[in-house]
Amino acid sequence: MKTEDNLSHKISNNGFAPAVSPAATTAITTHSEAIVSGETSIPTQGENMPAFQAKPRDASGSLPVVLVIQEIFGVHEHIRDICRRLAMEGYLAVAPELYFRQGDPSEYGDIPTLFNELVSKVPDTQVLADLDHVANWASRNGGDMRNMAITGFCWGGRITWLYAAHNPQLKAGVAWYGKLVGEKTMKQQKQPVDVAVDLTAPVLGLYGALDESIPQESVETMRQALRAANAKSEIVVYPDAGHAFNADYRPSYHEASAKDGWQRMLTWFRENGVK
C-alpha cells in the first residue's frame, strides 16, 4: 500500500477497531473547542508515516510532548481520543501508525489473523527508530523534545518499556498492560524484563490482576528486575481489572481502574517534569 493511500484511508476511517466491533456503549469521545486535532504525516526512514496529533488550540510556547503508542489495532478512534484527552491536559499528543509499512490493521476483522498476518511482522528496531523520528517531528511542530513522555496500551505498553530504555531524552513513561516477558525472536530480540537495567526514564506500569494474558507471575518477575536494577519505575496492579481495562470501547473496560490509572499517569508525568 502506498503511503499516500494509507494516509487517505486513515482520514476516512473514523471508527473503532473492526476486530473488536461493535464498540461498547461505554466508549468515550472527547469534543472541545479548546483543542485542535487531526491527521498528519511524519517523515521517517525515507518514508512518510501517518499519525494523529492533538494539542491545545491557544497554546503559547513549546508544549510538553506525549507519544501515544497504539494497541495491536492501530490508531483507531480510541487511540485518537486518548490524544484528545491528553491535549485537554496541555500536551502535544502524537499517535503514529507504527504498522504502516507492513499493512493496515483496520482491514482485519479478528484478532488472531491480525496478530499473525500483521502485528507479528513488525520489528522492534523499526518501531524504536520510527519513534525517534516522531520525537524529532514533535520538536519541529510546537513540542519540546526535552519535555517528553510516552504512554502505550497492550502492544504499545510493551513498546513503552522498550522506548524508555532506548531514548535517553525521554523523561517518563506509562505502560498500560503491556507484555513483560516472553519468547525472543528476530523481530522481538528483547522483552521489557531484559531492559529493566537499561531504563533511563522511570516507567509506571498499570496492570490488572485478572489479566489472563499477563500472569501475575510475570508482573512479579518484572518487579524483581526493577528492584535489582535499582530503577525508579513502579508497577500498580488493579485487583478487579483484567486486560485492556482502559479500553472504554470494549467489554473489558473497568471504569474505576481506568479513571484511577489516568490520574496516576498525569501525576507521574508531572512528578517527572513533563508538564
Short mmCIF file of C-alpha atoms in Angstrom, two decimals:
data_model
loop_
_atom_site.label_atom_id
_atom_site.label_comp_id
_atom_site.label_asym_id
_atom_site.label_seq_id
_atom_site.Cartn_x
_atom_site.Cartn_y
_atom_site.Cartn_z
CA MET A 1 0.00 0.00 0.00
CA LYS A 2 1.37 3.39 -0.95
CA THR A 3 1.90 5.85 1.87
CA GLU A 4 -0.47 8.41 0.36
CA ASP A 5 -3.15 5.74 0.01
CA ASN A 6 -2.54 4.69 3.61
CA LEU A 7 -2.92 8.27 4.83
CA SER A 8 -6.11 8.92 2.86
CA HIS A 9 -7.57 5.67 4.15
CA LYS A 10 -6.85 6.69 7.72
CA ILE A 11 -8.56 10.02 7.22
CA SER A 12 -11.76 8.29 6.12
CA ASN A 13 -11.65 5.61 8.84
CA ASN A 14 -13.25 7.27 11.84
CA GLY A 15 -14.40 4.15 13.67
CA PHE A 16 -13.11 1.80 16.29
CA ALA A 17 -11.14 -1.39 15.63
CA PRO A 18 -13.10 -3.77 13.34
CA ALA A 19 -11.55 -6.75 15.15
CA VAL A 20 -13.49 -5.88 18.32
CA SER A 21 -16.65 -4.36 16.86
CA PRO A 22 -19.24 -3.34 17.74
CA ALA A 23 -17.96 -0.69 20.12
CA ALA A 24 -19.34 -0.82 23.65
CA THR A 25 -21.77 1.85 24.81
CA THR A 26 -19.14 2.98 27.35
CA ALA A 27 -16.91 4.32 24.54
CA ILE A 28 -15.77 7.88 25.26
CA THR A 29 -15.44 10.60 22.64
CA THR A 30 -13.87 13.91 23.59
CA HIS A 31 -15.21 17.10 21.99
CA SER A 32 -13.81 20.50 22.87
CA GLU A 33 -13.21 23.81 21.16
CA ALA A 34 -10.15 24.17 23.39
CA ILE A 35 -8.12 21.69 21.33
CA VAL A 36 -7.21 21.13 17.71
CA SER A 37 -6.59 17.65 16.33
CA GLY A 38 -6.25 15.77 13.07
CA GLU A 39 -4.22 13.55 10.80
CA THR A 40 -0.65 14.35 9.86
CA SER A 41 2.33 12.73 8.18
CA ILE A 42 5.76 12.23 9.72
CA PRO A 43 8.94 11.66 7.66
CA THR A 44 10.78 8.60 8.92
CA GLN A 45 13.48 6.41 7.42
CA GLY A 46 12.79 7.63 3.90
CA GLU A 47 9.00 7.27 4.08
CA ASN A 48 6.03 9.24 5.38
CA MET A 49 4.24 7.70 8.34
CA PRO A 50 0.57 8.54 9.01
CA ALA A 51 -0.13 9.81 12.51
CA PHE A 52 -2.77 11.55 14.59
CA GLN A 53 -1.99 14.63 16.65
CA ALA A 54 -3.87 16.74 19.18
CA LYS A 55 -2.86 19.86 21.08
CA PRO A 56 -4.34 22.85 22.92
CA ARG A 57 -5.74 25.38 20.45
CA ASP A 58 -4.40 28.50 22.15
CA ALA A 59 -1.06 27.22 23.41
CA SER A 60 1.82 29.66 23.65
CA GLY A 61 5.40 28.46 23.58
CA SER A 62 6.63 24.89 23.23
CA LEU A 63 4.34 22.19 24.56
CA PRO A 64 5.24 19.10 26.58
CA VAL A 65 5.02 16.05 24.32
CA VAL A 66 3.39 12.65 24.86
CA LEU A 67 4.00 9.88 22.35
CA VAL A 68 0.88 7.69 22.33
CA ILE A 69 1.51 4.10 21.28
CA GLN A 70 -1.30 2.08 19.78
CA GLU A 71 -2.80 -1.23 20.80
CA ILE A 72 -2.50 -4.07 18.28
CA PHE A 73 -5.45 -2.47 16.46
CA GLY A 74 -3.53 0.55 15.25
CA VAL A 75 -4.51 4.20 15.55
CA HIS A 76 -8.29 3.85 15.65
CA GLU A 77 -10.87 6.03 17.40
CA HIS A 78 -9.93 5.05 20.96
CA ILE A 79 -6.27 5.97 20.47
CA ARG A 80 -7.25 9.20 18.74
CA ASP A 81 -9.42 10.07 21.72
CA ILE A 82 -6.55 9.34 24.12
CA CYS A 83 -4.64 12.03 22.19
CA ARG A 84 -7.54 14.46 22.51
CA ARG A 85 -7.79 13.81 26.27
CA LEU A 86 -4.06 14.49 26.67
CA ALA A 87 -4.42 17.70 24.65
CA MET A 88 -7.07 18.78 27.14
CA GLU A 89 -4.35 18.43 29.80
CA GLY A 90 -1.99 20.74 27.91
CA TYR A 91 0.09 18.23 25.94
CA LEU A 92 1.00 17.83 22.31
CA ALA A 93 -0.03 14.19 21.86
CA VAL A 94 1.08 12.23 18.79
CA ALA A 95 -0.01 8.70 17.85
CA PRO A 96 1.99 7.32 14.89
CA GLU A 97 0.67 4.43 12.78
CA LEU A 98 3.58 2.11 13.52
CA TYR A 99 2.46 -0.77 11.27
CA PHE A 100 2.14 1.34 8.13
CA ARG A 101 4.89 -0.47 6.23
CA GLN A 102 3.50 -3.92 6.97
CA GLY A 103 -0.22 -3.26 6.40
CA ASP A 104 -3.46 -1.74 7.65
CA PRO A 105 -4.94 -3.16 10.88
CA SER A 106 -8.39 -1.81 10.01
CA GLU A 107 -8.58 -4.41 7.24
CA TYR A 108 -8.65 -7.30 9.75
CA GLY A 109 -11.86 -8.48 11.34
CA ASP A 110 -10.47 -10.80 14.00
CA ILE A 111 -7.61 -10.64 16.48
CA PRO A 112 -5.75 -13.92 15.69
CA THR A 113 -5.48 -13.10 11.98
CA LEU A 114 -4.49 -9.52 12.73
CA PHE A 115 -1.74 -10.69 15.04
CA ASN A 116 -0.40 -13.49 12.82
CA GLU A 117 -0.52 -11.68 9.50
CA LEU A 118 0.43 -8.16 10.57
CA VAL A 119 1.47 -7.44 14.16
CA SER A 120 3.99 -10.29 14.39
CA LYS A 121 5.80 -8.95 11.32
CA VAL A 122 6.66 -5.55 12.83
CA PRO A 123 10.28 -5.42 14.11
CA ASP A 124 11.05 -3.64 17.37
CA THR A 125 14.07 -1.97 15.79
CA GLN A 126 11.83 -0.38 13.17
CA VAL A 127 9.37 0.84 15.80
CA LEU A 128 12.03 2.40 18.04
CA ALA A 129 13.67 4.18 15.09
CA ASP A 130 10.30 5.47 13.91
CA LEU A 131 9.55 6.82 17.38
CA ASP A 132 12.82 8.74 17.33
CA HIS A 133 11.60 10.45 14.16
CA VAL A 134 8.23 11.15 15.80
CA ALA A 135 10.05 12.86 18.68
CA ASN A 136 12.07 14.95 16.23
CA TRP A 137 8.91 15.85 14.30
CA ALA A 138 7.22 16.96 17.52
CA SER A 139 10.13 19.26 18.32
CA ARG A 140 9.65 20.97 14.94
CA ASN A 141 5.88 21.25 15.33
CA GLY A 142 5.32 23.04 18.59
CA GLY A 143 6.64 20.44 21.02
CA ASP A 144 9.58 20.41 23.39
CA MET A 145 11.60 17.21 22.95
CA ARG A 146 13.35 17.91 26.26
CA ASN A 147 9.94 17.68 27.94
CA MET A 148 8.68 14.37 26.57
CA ALA A 149 6.82 11.32 27.85
CA ILE A 150 5.40 8.16 26.32
CA THR A 151 2.34 6.06 27.05
CA GLY A 152 1.12 2.90 25.37
CA PHE A 153 -1.59 0.28 25.60
CA CYS A 154 -1.28 -3.51 25.27
CA TRP A 155 1.17 -3.86 22.32
CA GLY A 156 2.06 -0.23 22.96
CA GLY A 157 2.56 -0.88 26.66
CA ARG A 158 5.40 -3.25 25.85
CA ILE A 159 6.86 -0.69 23.44
CA THR A 160 6.69 1.94 26.18
CA TRP A 161 9.07 -0.08 28.37
CA LEU A 162 11.44 -0.65 25.44
CA TYR A 163 11.48 3.00 24.40
CA ALA A 164 12.21 4.13 27.95
CA ALA A 165 15.43 2.12 27.67
CA HIS A 166 16.14 3.37 24.16
CA ASN A 167 15.80 7.18 24.21
CA PRO A 168 17.77 8.97 26.95
CA GLN A 169 15.88 12.21 26.24
CA LEU A 170 12.62 10.69 27.44
CA LYS A 171 11.54 11.86 30.89
CA ALA A 172 8.74 9.44 31.80
CA GLY A 173 6.67 6.53 30.57
CA VAL A 174 3.36 4.92 31.49
CA ALA A 175 2.75 1.38 30.24
CA TRP A 176 -0.81 0.08 30.29
CA TYR A 177 -0.98 -3.74 30.44
CA GLY A 178 2.00 -4.33 28.17
CA LYS A 179 3.62 -7.75 27.98
CA LEU A 180 6.69 -8.01 30.24
CA VAL A 181 8.25 -11.38 29.48
CA GLY A 182 8.13 -13.73 26.53
CA GLU A 183 9.90 -15.57 23.78
CA LYS A 184 12.62 -13.71 21.93
CA THR A 185 12.56 -13.67 18.14
CA MET A 186 14.43 -11.95 15.33
CA LYS A 187 11.79 -9.20 15.38
CA GLN A 188 11.48 -9.08 19.19
CA GLN A 189 15.01 -9.55 20.45
CA LYS A 190 14.32 -8.21 23.95
CA GLN A 191 11.39 -8.08 26.34
CA PRO A 192 10.78 -5.40 29.00
CA VAL A 193 12.25 -7.61 31.72
CA ASP A 194 15.51 -7.66 29.75
CA VAL A 195 15.80 -3.86 29.63
CA ALA A 196 14.95 -3.07 33.26
CA VAL A 197 18.60 -2.35 33.92
CA ASP A 198 18.77 -0.02 30.89
CA LEU A 199 15.82 2.24 31.70
CA THR A 200 16.82 5.89 31.52
CA ALA A 201 13.29 7.18 32.17
CA PRO A 202 11.06 5.99 35.03
CA VAL A 203 8.08 3.92 33.89
CA LEU A 204 4.78 3.46 35.68
CA GLY A 205 3.25 0.10 34.79
CA LEU A 206 -0.53 -0.27 35.11
CA TYR A 207 -1.80 -3.86 35.16
CA GLY A 208 -4.90 -5.88 36.01
CA ALA A 209 -4.84 -8.75 38.47
CA LEU A 210 -7.45 -10.58 36.36
CA ASP A 211 -5.46 -10.26 33.13
CA GLU A 212 -5.22 -13.79 31.74
CA SER A 213 -2.74 -12.75 29.04
CA ILE A 214 -0.26 -11.20 31.51
CA PRO A 215 0.03 -13.55 34.52
CA GLN A 216 0.84 -12.04 37.89
CA GLU A 217 3.98 -14.18 37.95
CA SER A 218 5.34 -12.14 35.05
CA VAL A 219 4.44 -8.89 36.80
CA GLU A 220 6.34 -10.04 39.88
CA THR A 221 9.29 -11.06 37.71
CA MET A 222 9.38 -7.52 36.32
CA ARG A 223 9.15 -6.03 39.80
CA GLN A 224 12.14 -8.08 40.87
CA ALA A 225 14.10 -6.99 37.79
CA LEU A 226 13.32 -3.34 38.55
CA ARG A 227 14.43 -3.74 42.17
CA ALA A 228 17.62 -5.47 41.11
CA ALA A 229 18.35 -2.63 38.68
CA ASN A 230 17.55 -0.02 41.35
CA ALA A 231 15.16 1.51 38.82
CA LYS A 232 12.81 4.33 39.81
CA SER A 233 9.94 2.65 37.99
CA GLU A 234 6.80 1.35 39.67
CA ILE A 235 4.03 -1.14 38.92
CA VAL A 236 0.43 -0.81 40.07
CA VAL A 237 -1.94 -3.79 39.88
CA TYR A 238 -5.70 -3.25 39.98
CA PRO A 239 -7.35 -6.19 41.76
CA ASP A 240 -10.67 -6.02 39.87
CA ALA A 241 -9.33 -5.29 36.39
CA GLY A 242 -8.47 -7.57 33.50
CA HIS A 243 -6.63 -6.92 30.27
CA ALA A 244 -7.44 -3.72 28.35
CA PHE A 245 -9.24 -2.23 31.35
CA ASN A 246 -8.77 1.29 29.94
CA ALA A 247 -10.31 0.38 26.57
CA ASP A 248 -13.69 2.05 27.08
CA TYR A 249 -14.94 0.78 23.71
CA ARG A 250 -14.59 -2.87 24.83
CA PRO A 251 -16.41 -5.08 27.35
CA SER A 252 -13.09 -5.35 29.24
CA TYR A 253 -13.40 -1.71 30.36
CA HIS A 254 -13.22 -1.28 34.14
CA GLU A 255 -14.18 2.29 34.83
CA ALA A 256 -12.80 2.69 38.36
CA SER A 257 -9.40 1.25 37.46
CA ALA A 258 -9.25 3.23 34.22
CA LYS A 259 -10.03 6.54 35.91
CA ASP A 260 -7.52 5.90 38.69
CA GLY A 261 -4.88 4.88 36.13
CA TRP A 262 -5.46 8.05 34.12
CA GLN A 263 -4.94 10.26 37.16
CA ARG A 264 -1.87 8.28 38.17
CA MET A 265 -0.47 8.75 34.67
CA LEU A 266 -0.95 12.52 34.75
CA THR A 267 0.61 12.71 38.21
CA TRP A 268 3.55 10.54 37.06
CA PHE A 269 4.19 12.85 34.14
CA ARG A 270 4.08 15.96 36.33
CA GLU A 271 6.26 14.47 39.05
CA ASN A 272 8.89 13.58 36.45
CA GLY A 273 8.89 17.05 34.93
CA VAL A 274 6.63 16.54 31.90
CA LYS A 275 4.16 19.37 32.36
#
